[in-house]
CSV table of C-alpha atoms and ligand atoms in Angstrom, one decimal:
chain,number,residue,atom,x,y,z
A,140,MET,CA,-33.9,-44.9,3.2
A,141,SER,CA,-31.9,-48.0,4.6
A,142,THR,CA,-35.0,-50.2,4.4
A,143,LYS,CA,-35.8,-49.0,0.9
A,144,LEU,CA,-32.3,-49.7,-0.4
A,145,ILE,CA,-32.1,-53.2,1.4
A,146,HIS,CA,-35.6,-54.3,0.3
A,147,HIS,CA,-35.3,-52.9,-3.3
A,148,PRO,CA,-37.1,-55.0,-6.0
A,149,TYR,CA,-34.9,-57.5,-7.7
A,150,ARG,CA,-35.9,-60.5,-9.5
A,151,PRO,CA,-33.2,-63.3,-9.0
A,152,PRO,CA,-32.9,-66.3,-11.3
A,153,ALA,CA,-35.5,-69.0,-10.6
A,154,GLY,CA,-34.5,-71.0,-7.4
A,155,PHE,CA,-31.5,-68.8,-6.6
A,156,ASP,CA,-32.7,-66.1,-4.2
A,157,ALA,CA,-29.4,-64.8,-3.0
A,158,VAL,CA,-29.2,-61.6,-0.9
A,159,LEU,CA,-26.9,-59.7,-3.5
A,160,PRO,CA,-27.8,-59.2,-7.2
A,161,ALA,CA,-25.7,-61.1,-9.6
A,162,VAL,CA,-22.8,-59.5,-11.4
A,163,HIS,CA,-23.5,-59.7,-15.2
A,164,LYS,CA,-20.7,-58.8,-17.5
A,165,ALA,CA,-21.0,-58.4,-21.4
A,166,SER,CA,-20.0,-56.6,-24.4
A,167,THR,CA,-22.0,-58.7,-26.9
A,168,VAL,CA,-25.5,-59.5,-26.0
A,169,ILE,CA,-27.1,-62.2,-28.4
A,170,PHE,CA,-30.4,-61.6,-30.2
A,171,LYS,CA,-32.7,-64.5,-30.8
A,172,ASP,CA,-33.5,-63.4,-34.4
A,173,THR,CA,-33.4,-60.4,-36.8
A,174,ALA,CA,-36.9,-59.5,-35.7
A,175,ALA,CA,-35.7,-59.2,-32.0
A,176,LEU,CA,-32.5,-57.3,-33.3
A,177,LYS,CA,-34.7,-54.8,-35.2
A,178,THR,CA,-37.3,-54.2,-32.4
A,179,GLN,CA,-35.1,-54.0,-29.4
A,180,GLN,CA,-34.8,-50.5,-28.2
A,181,TRP,CA,-31.8,-49.5,-26.1
A,182,GLN,CA,-33.3,-46.3,-24.9
A,183,ASP,CA,-36.1,-47.5,-22.6
A,184,LYS,CA,-34.4,-50.3,-20.5
A,185,SER,CA,-36.9,-52.8,-21.5
A,186,GLY,CA,-34.2,-55.0,-22.8
A,187,TYR,CA,-30.6,-55.4,-23.6
A,188,THR,CA,-28.7,-54.6,-26.8
A,189,TYR,CA,-25.0,-54.2,-25.9
A,190,GLY,CA,-23.0,-54.1,-22.7
A,191,LEU,CA,-22.3,-50.4,-23.2
A,192,HIS,CA,-25.9,-49.6,-22.9
A,193,GLY,CA,-26.6,-51.6,-19.8
A,194,THR,CA,-26.7,-55.0,-18.2
A,195,PRO,CA,-29.0,-56.4,-15.5
A,196,THR,CA,-26.4,-55.3,-12.9
A,197,THR,CA,-26.1,-51.8,-14.0
A,198,PHE,CA,-29.9,-51.4,-14.5
A,199,THR,CA,-30.3,-52.6,-11.0
A,200,LEU,CA,-27.7,-50.1,-9.6
A,201,GLU,CA,-29.3,-47.3,-11.7
A,202,ALA,CA,-32.8,-48.2,-10.1
A,203,ARG,CA,-31.4,-48.1,-6.6
A,204,LEU,CA,-29.6,-44.8,-7.2
A,205,ALA,CA,-32.8,-43.3,-8.5
A,206,THR,CA,-34.5,-44.3,-5.3
A,207,LEU,CA,-31.6,-42.9,-3.2
A,208,GLU,CA,-31.6,-39.6,-4.9
A,209,GLY,CA,-35.4,-39.3,-5.1
A,210,GLY,CA,-35.3,-39.2,-8.9
A,211,LEU,CA,-36.8,-41.3,-11.7
A,212,HIS,CA,-34.0,-41.9,-14.2
A,213,THR,CA,-30.3,-42.6,-13.4
A,214,LEU,CA,-27.3,-43.0,-15.8
A,215,LEU,CA,-24.0,-44.4,-14.8
A,216,ALA,CA,-20.6,-43.0,-15.8
A,217,PRO,CA,-17.0,-44.2,-15.3
A,218,SER,CA,-16.2,-41.6,-12.8
A,219,GLY,CA,-17.8,-38.7,-10.9
A,220,LEU,CA,-15.9,-36.3,-13.2
A,221,ALA,CA,-17.1,-38.2,-16.3
A,222,ALA,CA,-20.7,-37.7,-15.0
A,223,LEU,CA,-20.1,-33.9,-14.7
A,224,GLY,CA,-18.6,-33.8,-18.1
A,225,LEU,CA,-21.6,-35.7,-19.6
A,226,VAL,CA,-24.1,-33.1,-18.3
A,227,ASN,CA,-21.9,-30.3,-19.8
A,228,MET,CA,-21.7,-32.0,-23.2
A,229,ALA,CA,-25.3,-33.0,-23.3
A,230,LEU,CA,-26.8,-29.7,-22.5
A,231,LEU,CA,-24.5,-27.0,-23.9
A,232,GLN,CA,-23.9,-26.0,-27.5
A,233,ALA,CA,-21.7,-23.3,-29.2
A,234,GLY,CA,-22.9,-19.8,-28.1
A,235,ASP,CA,-24.3,-21.0,-24.8
A,236,GLU,CA,-23.0,-20.0,-21.3
A,237,VAL,CA,-22.7,-22.1,-18.1
A,238,LEU,CA,-22.7,-20.7,-14.6
A,239,LEU,CA,-20.4,-22.3,-12.0
A,240,PRO,CA,-20.1,-21.7,-8.2
A,241,ASP,CA,-16.9,-20.3,-7.0
A,242,ASN,CA,-16.5,-23.4,-4.8
A,243,CYS,CA,-17.3,-26.0,-7.2
A,244,TYR,CA,-15.4,-29.3,-7.7
A,245,GLY,CA,-12.1,-28.0,-9.3
A,246,PRO,CA,-11.8,-30.3,-12.3
A,247,ASN,CA,-15.4,-29.4,-13.4
A,248,LYS,CA,-14.2,-25.8,-13.5
A,249,ASP,CA,-11.1,-26.9,-15.5
A,250,PHE,CA,-13.3,-28.8,-17.9
A,251,VAL,CA,-15.6,-25.8,-18.5
A,252,LYS,CA,-12.6,-23.4,-18.8
A,253,VAL,CA,-10.6,-25.4,-21.2
A,254,GLU,CA,-12.6,-28.0,-23.1
A,255,LEU,CA,-15.9,-26.2,-23.4
A,256,ALA,CA,-14.2,-22.9,-24.2
A,257,GLN,CA,-12.7,-24.6,-27.3
A,258,TRP,CA,-16.2,-25.4,-28.4
A,259,GLY,CA,-17.4,-21.8,-28.1
A,260,ILE,CA,-19.1,-22.2,-24.9
A,261,THR,CA,-18.5,-19.5,-22.2
A,262,HIS,CA,-18.9,-19.6,-18.5
A,263,LYS,CA,-19.2,-17.2,-15.5
A,264,VAL,CA,-18.3,-17.9,-11.9
A,265,TYR,CA,-20.8,-16.9,-9.2
A,266,ASP,CA,-20.8,-16.4,-5.4
A,267,PRO,CA,-22.8,-19.4,-4.0
A,268,LEU,CA,-23.6,-17.4,-0.9
A,269,ASP,CA,-25.1,-14.4,-2.9
A,270,ALA,CA,-28.5,-15.5,-4.6
A,271,ALA,CA,-29.3,-11.8,-5.4
A,272,ALA,CA,-26.1,-11.3,-7.5
A,273,LEU,CA,-26.9,-14.5,-9.4
A,274,SER,CA,-29.8,-12.9,-11.4
A,275,GLY,CA,-27.5,-10.1,-12.8
A,276,LEU,CA,-25.4,-12.9,-14.4
A,277,ILE,CA,-28.1,-14.8,-16.2
A,278,THR,CA,-28.7,-13.9,-19.9
A,279,ALA,CA,-30.5,-15.4,-22.8
A,280,LYS,CA,-27.3,-17.5,-23.4
A,281,THR,CA,-27.2,-19.0,-19.9
A,282,LYS,CA,-28.4,-22.8,-20.4
A,283,LEU,CA,-26.9,-24.5,-17.4
A,284,LEU,CA,-26.5,-23.6,-13.7
A,285,TRP,CA,-24.2,-25.8,-11.6
A,286,LEU,CA,-24.8,-25.9,-7.9
A,287,GLU,CA,-22.7,-27.8,-5.2
A,288,ALA,CA,-23.7,-28.1,-1.5
A,289,ALA,CA,-21.5,-27.9,0.4
A,290,GLY,CA,-18.8,-26.6,-2.0
A,291,SER,CA,-15.6,-28.5,-2.5
A,292,VAL,CA,-12.7,-27.9,0.0
A,293,THR,CA,-13.8,-24.6,1.5
A,294,LEU,CA,-17.3,-26.2,2.4
A,295,GLU,CA,-19.4,-23.0,2.1
A,296,PHE,CA,-23.0,-24.2,2.0
A,297,PRO,CA,-24.8,-22.3,-0.8
A,298,ASP,CA,-28.1,-20.5,-0.5
A,299,LEU,CA,-29.7,-23.4,-2.4
A,300,ILE,CA,-33.3,-22.2,-2.1
A,301,GLY,CA,-32.4,-18.6,-3.1
A,302,LEU,CA,-30.4,-19.6,-6.0
A,303,LEU,CA,-33.0,-22.0,-7.2
A,304,GLN,CA,-35.7,-19.4,-6.9
A,305,VAL,CA,-33.6,-17.1,-9.2
A,306,ALA,CA,-32.9,-19.9,-11.6
A,307,ARG,CA,-36.6,-20.7,-11.9
A,308,GLN,CA,-37.4,-17.2,-13.3
A,309,HIS,CA,-35.6,-18.1,-16.3
A,310,ASP,CA,-37.2,-20.6,-18.6
A,311,GLY,CA,-34.8,-23.0,-20.4
A,312,LEU,CA,-32.1,-22.7,-17.7
A,313,VAL,CA,-31.4,-26.2,-16.4
A,314,THR,CA,-30.0,-26.6,-12.8
A,315,ALA,CA,-27.7,-29.3,-12.0
A,316,LEU,CA,-26.4,-30.1,-8.5
A,317,ASP,CA,-23.2,-32.0,-7.7
A,318,ASN,CA,-24.8,-34.1,-4.8
A,319,THR,CA,-21.7,-35.9,-3.8
A,320,TRP,CA,-21.5,-34.3,-0.3
A,321,GLY,CA,-25.1,-34.7,0.5
A,322,ALA,CA,-25.0,-38.2,-1.0
A,323,GLY,CA,-28.9,-38.2,-1.3
A,324,LEU,CA,-29.0,-38.4,2.5
A,325,ALA,CA,-28.4,-34.9,3.9
A,326,PHE,CA,-31.2,-33.3,1.9
A,327,ASP,CA,-33.6,-34.2,-0.9
A,328,ALA,CA,-32.4,-32.2,-3.8
A,329,PHE,CA,-35.5,-32.8,-5.9
A,330,ASP,CA,-37.7,-31.7,-3.2
A,331,LEU,CA,-36.3,-29.0,-1.0
A,332,GLY,CA,-39.6,-28.4,0.9
A,333,LEU,CA,-40.5,-25.1,-0.7
A,334,PRO,CA,-42.5,-24.5,-3.9
A,335,LEU,CA,-40.0,-22.9,-6.3
A,336,LYS,CA,-42.1,-22.6,-9.5
A,337,GLY,CA,-44.6,-24.7,-11.2
A,338,ASP,CA,-44.3,-28.3,-9.8
A,339,SER,CA,-40.6,-28.2,-9.4
A,340,ARG,CA,-39.5,-28.2,-5.8
A,341,GLY,CA,-35.8,-28.7,-6.4
A,342,VAL,CA,-33.1,-29.2,-8.9
A,343,ASP,CA,-33.4,-30.7,-12.4
A,344,ILE,CA,-30.5,-32.9,-12.3
A,345,THR,CA,-28.2,-34.4,-9.6
A,346,VAL,CA,-24.7,-35.9,-10.2
A,347,HIS,CA,-23.1,-38.1,-7.6
A,348,ALA,CA,-19.6,-39.3,-7.4
A,349,LEU,CA,-20.3,-42.9,-6.4
A,350,THR,CA,-16.6,-43.1,-5.8
A,351,LYS,CA,-17.2,-41.5,-2.4
A,352,TYR,CA,-19.9,-42.7,0.0
A,353,PRO,CA,-21.9,-45.0,-2.2
A,354,SER,CA,-19.0,-47.3,-2.8
A,355,GLY,CA,-17.5,-46.6,0.5
A,356,GLY,CA,-14.4,-48.6,0.0
A,357,GLY,CA,-12.0,-46.2,-1.7
A,358,ASP,CA,-11.7,-48.9,-4.4
A,359,VAL,CA,-14.2,-48.0,-7.1
A,360,LEU,CA,-14.4,-45.0,-9.5
A,361,MET,CA,-17.9,-44.3,-10.8
A,362,GLY,CA,-20.5,-41.5,-11.2
A,363,SER,CA,-24.3,-41.1,-11.7
A,364,ILE,CA,-26.6,-38.6,-13.2
A,365,THR,CA,-30.2,-38.5,-11.9
A,366,THR,CA,-33.3,-36.6,-13.0
A,367,ARG,CA,-37.1,-36.7,-12.7
A,368,ASP,CA,-37.5,-35.1,-16.1
A,369,THR,CA,-38.0,-37.9,-18.8
A,370,LYS,CA,-37.2,-35.4,-21.6
A,371,LEU,CA,-33.9,-34.3,-20.0
A,372,ASP,CA,-33.1,-38.0,-19.3
A,373,GLN,CA,-33.5,-38.8,-23.0
A,374,THR,CA,-31.1,-36.0,-24.0
A,375,LEU,CA,-28.5,-37.2,-21.4
A,376,LYS,CA,-28.9,-40.8,-22.6
A,377,LEU,CA,-28.2,-40.0,-26.2
A,378,THR,CA,-25.0,-38.2,-25.4
A,379,HIS,CA,-24.1,-40.9,-22.9
A,380,MET,CA,-24.6,-43.5,-25.8
A,381,ARG,CA,-22.5,-41.5,-28.2
A,382,LEU,CA,-19.7,-41.1,-25.6
A,383,GLY,CA,-19.6,-44.7,-24.8
A,384,PHE,CA,-19.6,-44.2,-21.0
A,385,GLY,CA,-19.9,-47.8,-19.9
A,386,VAL,CA,-19.1,-49.1,-16.4
A,387,GLY,CA,-17.8,-52.5,-15.6
A,388,GLY,CA,-20.0,-55.2,-13.8
A,389,ASN,CA,-17.6,-55.8,-11.0
A,390,ASP,CA,-17.4,-52.0,-10.3
A,391,ALA,CA,-21.2,-51.7,-10.3
A,392,GLU,CA,-21.2,-54.6,-7.8
A,393,GLY,CA,-18.9,-52.7,-5.6
A,394,VAL,CA,-21.4,-49.8,-5.4
A,395,LEU,CA,-24.3,-52.3,-4.9
A,396,ARG,CA,-22.6,-53.7,-1.9
A,397,GLY,CA,-22.0,-50.3,-0.5
A,398,LEU,CA,-25.5,-48.9,-0.7
A,399,PRO,CA,-27.3,-50.9,2.1
A,400,SER,CA,-25.0,-49.7,4.6
A,401,MET,CA,-24.4,-46.2,3.4
A,402,LYS,CA,-26.9,-44.4,5.6
A,403,LEU,CA,-25.2,-45.9,8.7
A,404,ARG,CA,-21.8,-45.1,7.4
A,405,TYR,CA,-22.9,-41.5,6.6
A,406,ALA,CA,-24.2,-41.0,10.0
A,407,ALA,CA,-21.1,-42.3,11.6
A,408,HIS,CA,-18.9,-40.1,9.5
A,409,ASP,CA,-21.1,-37.2,10.3
A,410,ALA,CA,-21.0,-37.8,14.1
A,411,SER,CA,-17.2,-38.2,14.2
A,412,ALA,CA,-16.6,-35.2,11.9
A,413,ARG,CA,-18.7,-33.1,14.2
A,414,LEU,CA,-16.8,-34.3,17.3
A,415,VAL,CA,-13.5,-33.5,15.5
A,416,ALA,CA,-14.7,-30.2,14.2
A,417,HIS,CA,-15.8,-29.1,17.6
A,418,TRP,CA,-12.5,-30.1,19.2
A,419,LEU,CA,-10.6,-28.3,16.5
A,420,THR,CA,-12.5,-25.1,17.2
A,421,GLN,CA,-10.8,-25.0,20.6
A,422,ARG,CA,-7.3,-25.1,19.2
A,423,SER,CA,-5.5,-21.8,19.1
A,424,GLU,CA,-3.2,-22.8,16.3
A,425,LEU,CA,-6.2,-22.5,13.8
A,426,ALA,CA,-7.6,-19.4,12.3
A,427,GLN,CA,-10.7,-21.1,11.4
A,428,VAL,CA,-12.6,-24.5,11.2
A,429,LEU,CA,-14.9,-25.0,8.3
A,430,HIS,CA,-17.9,-27.4,8.6
A,431,PRO,CA,-21.4,-26.3,7.5
A,432,ALA,CA,-23.0,-27.5,10.8
A,433,LEU,CA,-20.7,-25.1,12.9
A,434,PRO,CA,-22.3,-21.8,13.5
A,435,GLY,CA,-20.0,-19.2,11.9
A,436,SER,CA,-18.9,-21.5,9.1
A,437,PRO,CA,-19.9,-19.9,5.9
A,438,GLY,CA,-23.4,-20.8,4.8
A,439,HIS,CA,-24.2,-22.3,8.1
A,440,ALA,CA,-27.8,-20.8,8.0
A,441,HIS,CA,-28.4,-22.1,4.5
A,442,TRP,CA,-27.2,-25.6,5.7
A,443,ALA,CA,-29.6,-25.4,8.6
A,444,GLN,CA,-32.6,-24.4,6.2
A,445,VAL,CA,-32.3,-27.8,4.3
A,446,CYS,CA,-30.2,-30.3,6.2
A,447,THR,CA,-29.9,-31.9,9.5
A,448,SER,CA,-27.0,-34.1,8.7
A,449,ALA,CA,-23.6,-33.5,7.0
A,450,ALA,CA,-20.8,-35.4,5.4
A,451,GLY,CA,-17.6,-36.2,7.2
A,452,LEU,CA,-15.4,-33.4,5.8
A,453,VAL,CA,-13.8,-30.7,7.9
A,454,SER,CA,-11.4,-28.1,6.7
A,455,VAL,CA,-9.2,-26.0,8.9
A,456,VAL,CA,-7.3,-22.8,8.0
A,457,PHE,CA,-3.8,-22.0,9.3
A,458,ASP,CA,-3.1,-18.2,9.5
A,459,GLY,CA,-0.3,-17.4,7.0
A,460,GLN,CA,1.0,-14.7,9.3
A,461,ARG,CA,1.8,-17.3,12.0
A,462,TYR,CA,2.6,-20.5,10.1
A,463,ASN,CA,4.4,-20.9,6.8
A,464,VAL,CA,3.8,-23.7,4.3
A,465,ALA,CA,6.6,-25.8,5.6
A,466,GLN,CA,5.2,-25.8,9.1
A,467,VAL,CA,1.7,-26.9,7.9
A,468,ASP,CA,3.3,-29.5,5.7
A,469,ALA,CA,5.1,-30.8,8.9
A,470,PHE,CA,1.7,-31.0,10.6
A,471,VAL,CA,0.3,-33.0,7.8
A,472,ASP,CA,3.3,-35.3,7.7
A,473,ALA,CA,3.1,-35.9,11.4
A,474,LEU,CA,-0.4,-37.2,11.2
A,475,LYS,CA,-0.4,-40.9,11.5
A,476,LEU,CA,-4.0,-42.0,11.2
A,477,PHE,CA,-5.1,-39.4,8.6
A,478,LYS,CA,-3.3,-40.5,5.3
A,479,ILE,CA,-2.3,-38.1,2.6
A,480,GLY,CA,-4.5,-38.8,-0.4
A,481,TYR,CA,-7.2,-37.5,-2.8
A,482,SER,CA,-10.8,-38.3,-2.6
A,483,TRP,CA,-12.9,-39.4,0.4
A,484,GLY,CA,-15.8,-41.6,1.4
A,485,GLY,CA,-14.1,-44.7,2.7
A,486,PRO,CA,-13.3,-46.1,6.2
A,487,LEU,CA,-9.8,-44.5,6.1
A,488,SER,CA,-9.4,-41.0,7.3
A,489,LEU,CA,-7.7,-38.7,4.7
A,490,VAL,CA,-5.9,-35.4,4.6
A,491,MET,CA,-5.0,-33.0,1.9
A,492,PRO,CA,-3.3,-29.4,2.1
A,493,TYR,CA,-4.4,-26.7,-0.3
A,494,SER,CA,-2.9,-23.2,-0.8
A,495,LEU,CA,-5.3,-20.4,-0.3
A,496,ARG,CA,-3.7,-18.2,-2.9
A,497,GLY,CA,-5.9,-17.7,-5.9
A,498,MET,CA,-8.3,-20.3,-4.7
A,499,ARG,CA,-11.5,-18.2,-4.7
A,500,GLN,CA,-12.9,-15.1,-6.4
A,501,PHE,CA,-15.5,-14.4,-3.7
A,502,GLY,CA,-15.8,-14.5,0.1
A,503,ARG,CA,-13.1,-14.7,2.7
A,504,PHE,CA,-10.7,-16.7,0.7
A,505,ALA,CA,-10.6,-14.4,-2.4
A,506,GLY,CA,-7.5,-13.1,-4.0
A,507,ALA,CA,-3.9,-13.5,-3.0
A,508,GLN,CA,-4.8,-14.7,0.5
A,509,GLN,CA,-1.8,-16.1,2.5
A,510,GLY,CA,-2.1,-19.3,4.3
A,511,VAL,CA,-2.9,-23.0,4.0
A,512,LEU,CA,-6.2,-24.8,4.3
A,513,VAL,CA,-6.1,-28.5,5.3
A,514,ARG,CA,-9.0,-30.7,4.4
A,515,LEU,CA,-9.7,-33.6,6.6
A,516,ALA,CA,-12.0,-36.5,5.5
A,517,VAL,CA,-13.0,-38.1,8.7
A,518,GLY,CA,-13.2,-42.0,8.3
A,519,LEU,CA,-14.8,-44.6,10.4
A,520,GLU,CA,-11.9,-45.0,13.0
A,521,ASP,CA,-12.8,-44.1,16.7
A,522,PRO,CA,-13.0,-40.4,16.8
A,523,GLN,CA,-11.1,-40.1,20.0
A,524,ASP,CA,-8.1,-41.8,18.2
A,525,LEU,CA,-8.4,-39.3,15.4
A,526,ILE,CA,-8.6,-36.4,17.9
A,527,ALA,CA,-5.4,-37.7,19.7
A,528,ASP,CA,-3.8,-38.0,16.3
A,529,LEU,CA,-4.5,-34.4,15.5
A,530,GLY,CA,-3.4,-33.2,18.9
A,531,GLN,CA,0.0,-34.8,18.6
A,532,ALA,CA,0.5,-33.4,15.1
A,533,LEU,CA,-0.6,-29.9,16.1
A,534,SER,CA,1.9,-30.0,18.9
A,535,LYS,CA,4.7,-30.3,16.2
A,536,LEU,CA,3.7,-26.8,14.9
A,537,ALA,CA,5.2,-25.0,18.0
B,243,PLP,C1,-14.8,-36.7,-6.0
B,243,PLP,C2,-15.7,-35.7,-6.4
B,243,PLP,C3,-16.1,-35.6,-7.9
B,243,PLP,C4,-15.4,-36.6,-8.9
B,243,PLP,O1,-15.4,-38.0,-8.6
B,243,PLP,P1,-14.5,-39.0,-9.3
B,243,PLP,O2,-15.2,-40.3,-9.4
B,243,PLP,O3,-13.2,-38.9,-8.4
B,243,PLP,O4,-14.2,-38.4,-10.7
B,243,PLP,C5,-17.0,-34.8,-8.3
B,243,PLP,N1,-17.6,-34.0,-7.4
B,243,PLP,C6,-17.3,-33.9,-6.1
B,243,PLP,C7,-18.0,-32.9,-5.2
B,243,PLP,C8,-16.3,-34.8,-5.6
B,243,PLP,O5,-16.1,-34.7,-4.3
């Protein structure tokens, strides 16, 4: 993948063969004459019509992301959340139903619960670890199944193959995966190695918060939607055009700069996070360490079925009987290298506390569970420094 992303086809202006593609910025694109105006199609990327519909810079980025994800068509959106919203809006109509995993990215759940509900679109939440239960939730109204591997915050790895096998028994049900955690590197979402049904061997659509590992800098907001299905791509593209989801050339460049080093960075985040996770399992202060590659972490067997690598996220659970919220907050405040902040994917390690109460409908965190979960996003610092930092902050709990 690194070689493919570094040697990706790009035609520079004559006589200027720089390493990085140029940054093109435009709202207006000039047409040579009315004949050119009338024949230019914005849908097929054969040319340019208006900055909102693509520039050489955004088309180059889209092509590279399609390569990364193993898809054919990619669209860019102004954030990962905007990309999730676009899929919802393009594929659902009044009377339809959408299924969400219990551990999906929270703001996607909010969008479905609030915005889509106002448009007469209903939803159900399913247990990502129970593929058998999924079939009981699918009706003729169900048009979209969201998947996320691993899930947000609690990091359960879903039974991807089992869930997709159930979904494939229902014609007209589109499967969309939030692929931000896997980043196109941990597993191949469009080809999970097992025949599911017909010629499909994976999901129909992937969404990627490029804000995370593709940008890698903590300084860009962007999302993408990728598919192998040309008809689906046309549907998504029409909604994309109507919504006006353009992205800026400089932001696209930020992601283009990040892509060639992404596989190396992902491997480094992975290796450090596993060291940190393993060290944390030996700490008596913690009730549980959540990381899909740890045996005993929810969905570990499903992770092992399709992945060998993992993103740099580790969550830890503090027992509510032993530590109150103020004590856990003091632990978080005592961390020096892990900074308190949302998002992840850059060089800087980050930390975020979450209350377990009401967080989940299924699994071990369901209901009015006491306690606090702290999510660590392991950055690119020396892992031994990170471990020392965690050690000194844990000692503050006593
Ligand atoms: C961060 C994130 C998003 C949203 O990305 P933004 O660019 O911040 O909107 C979506 N899904 C997952 C899994 C994420 O981690």
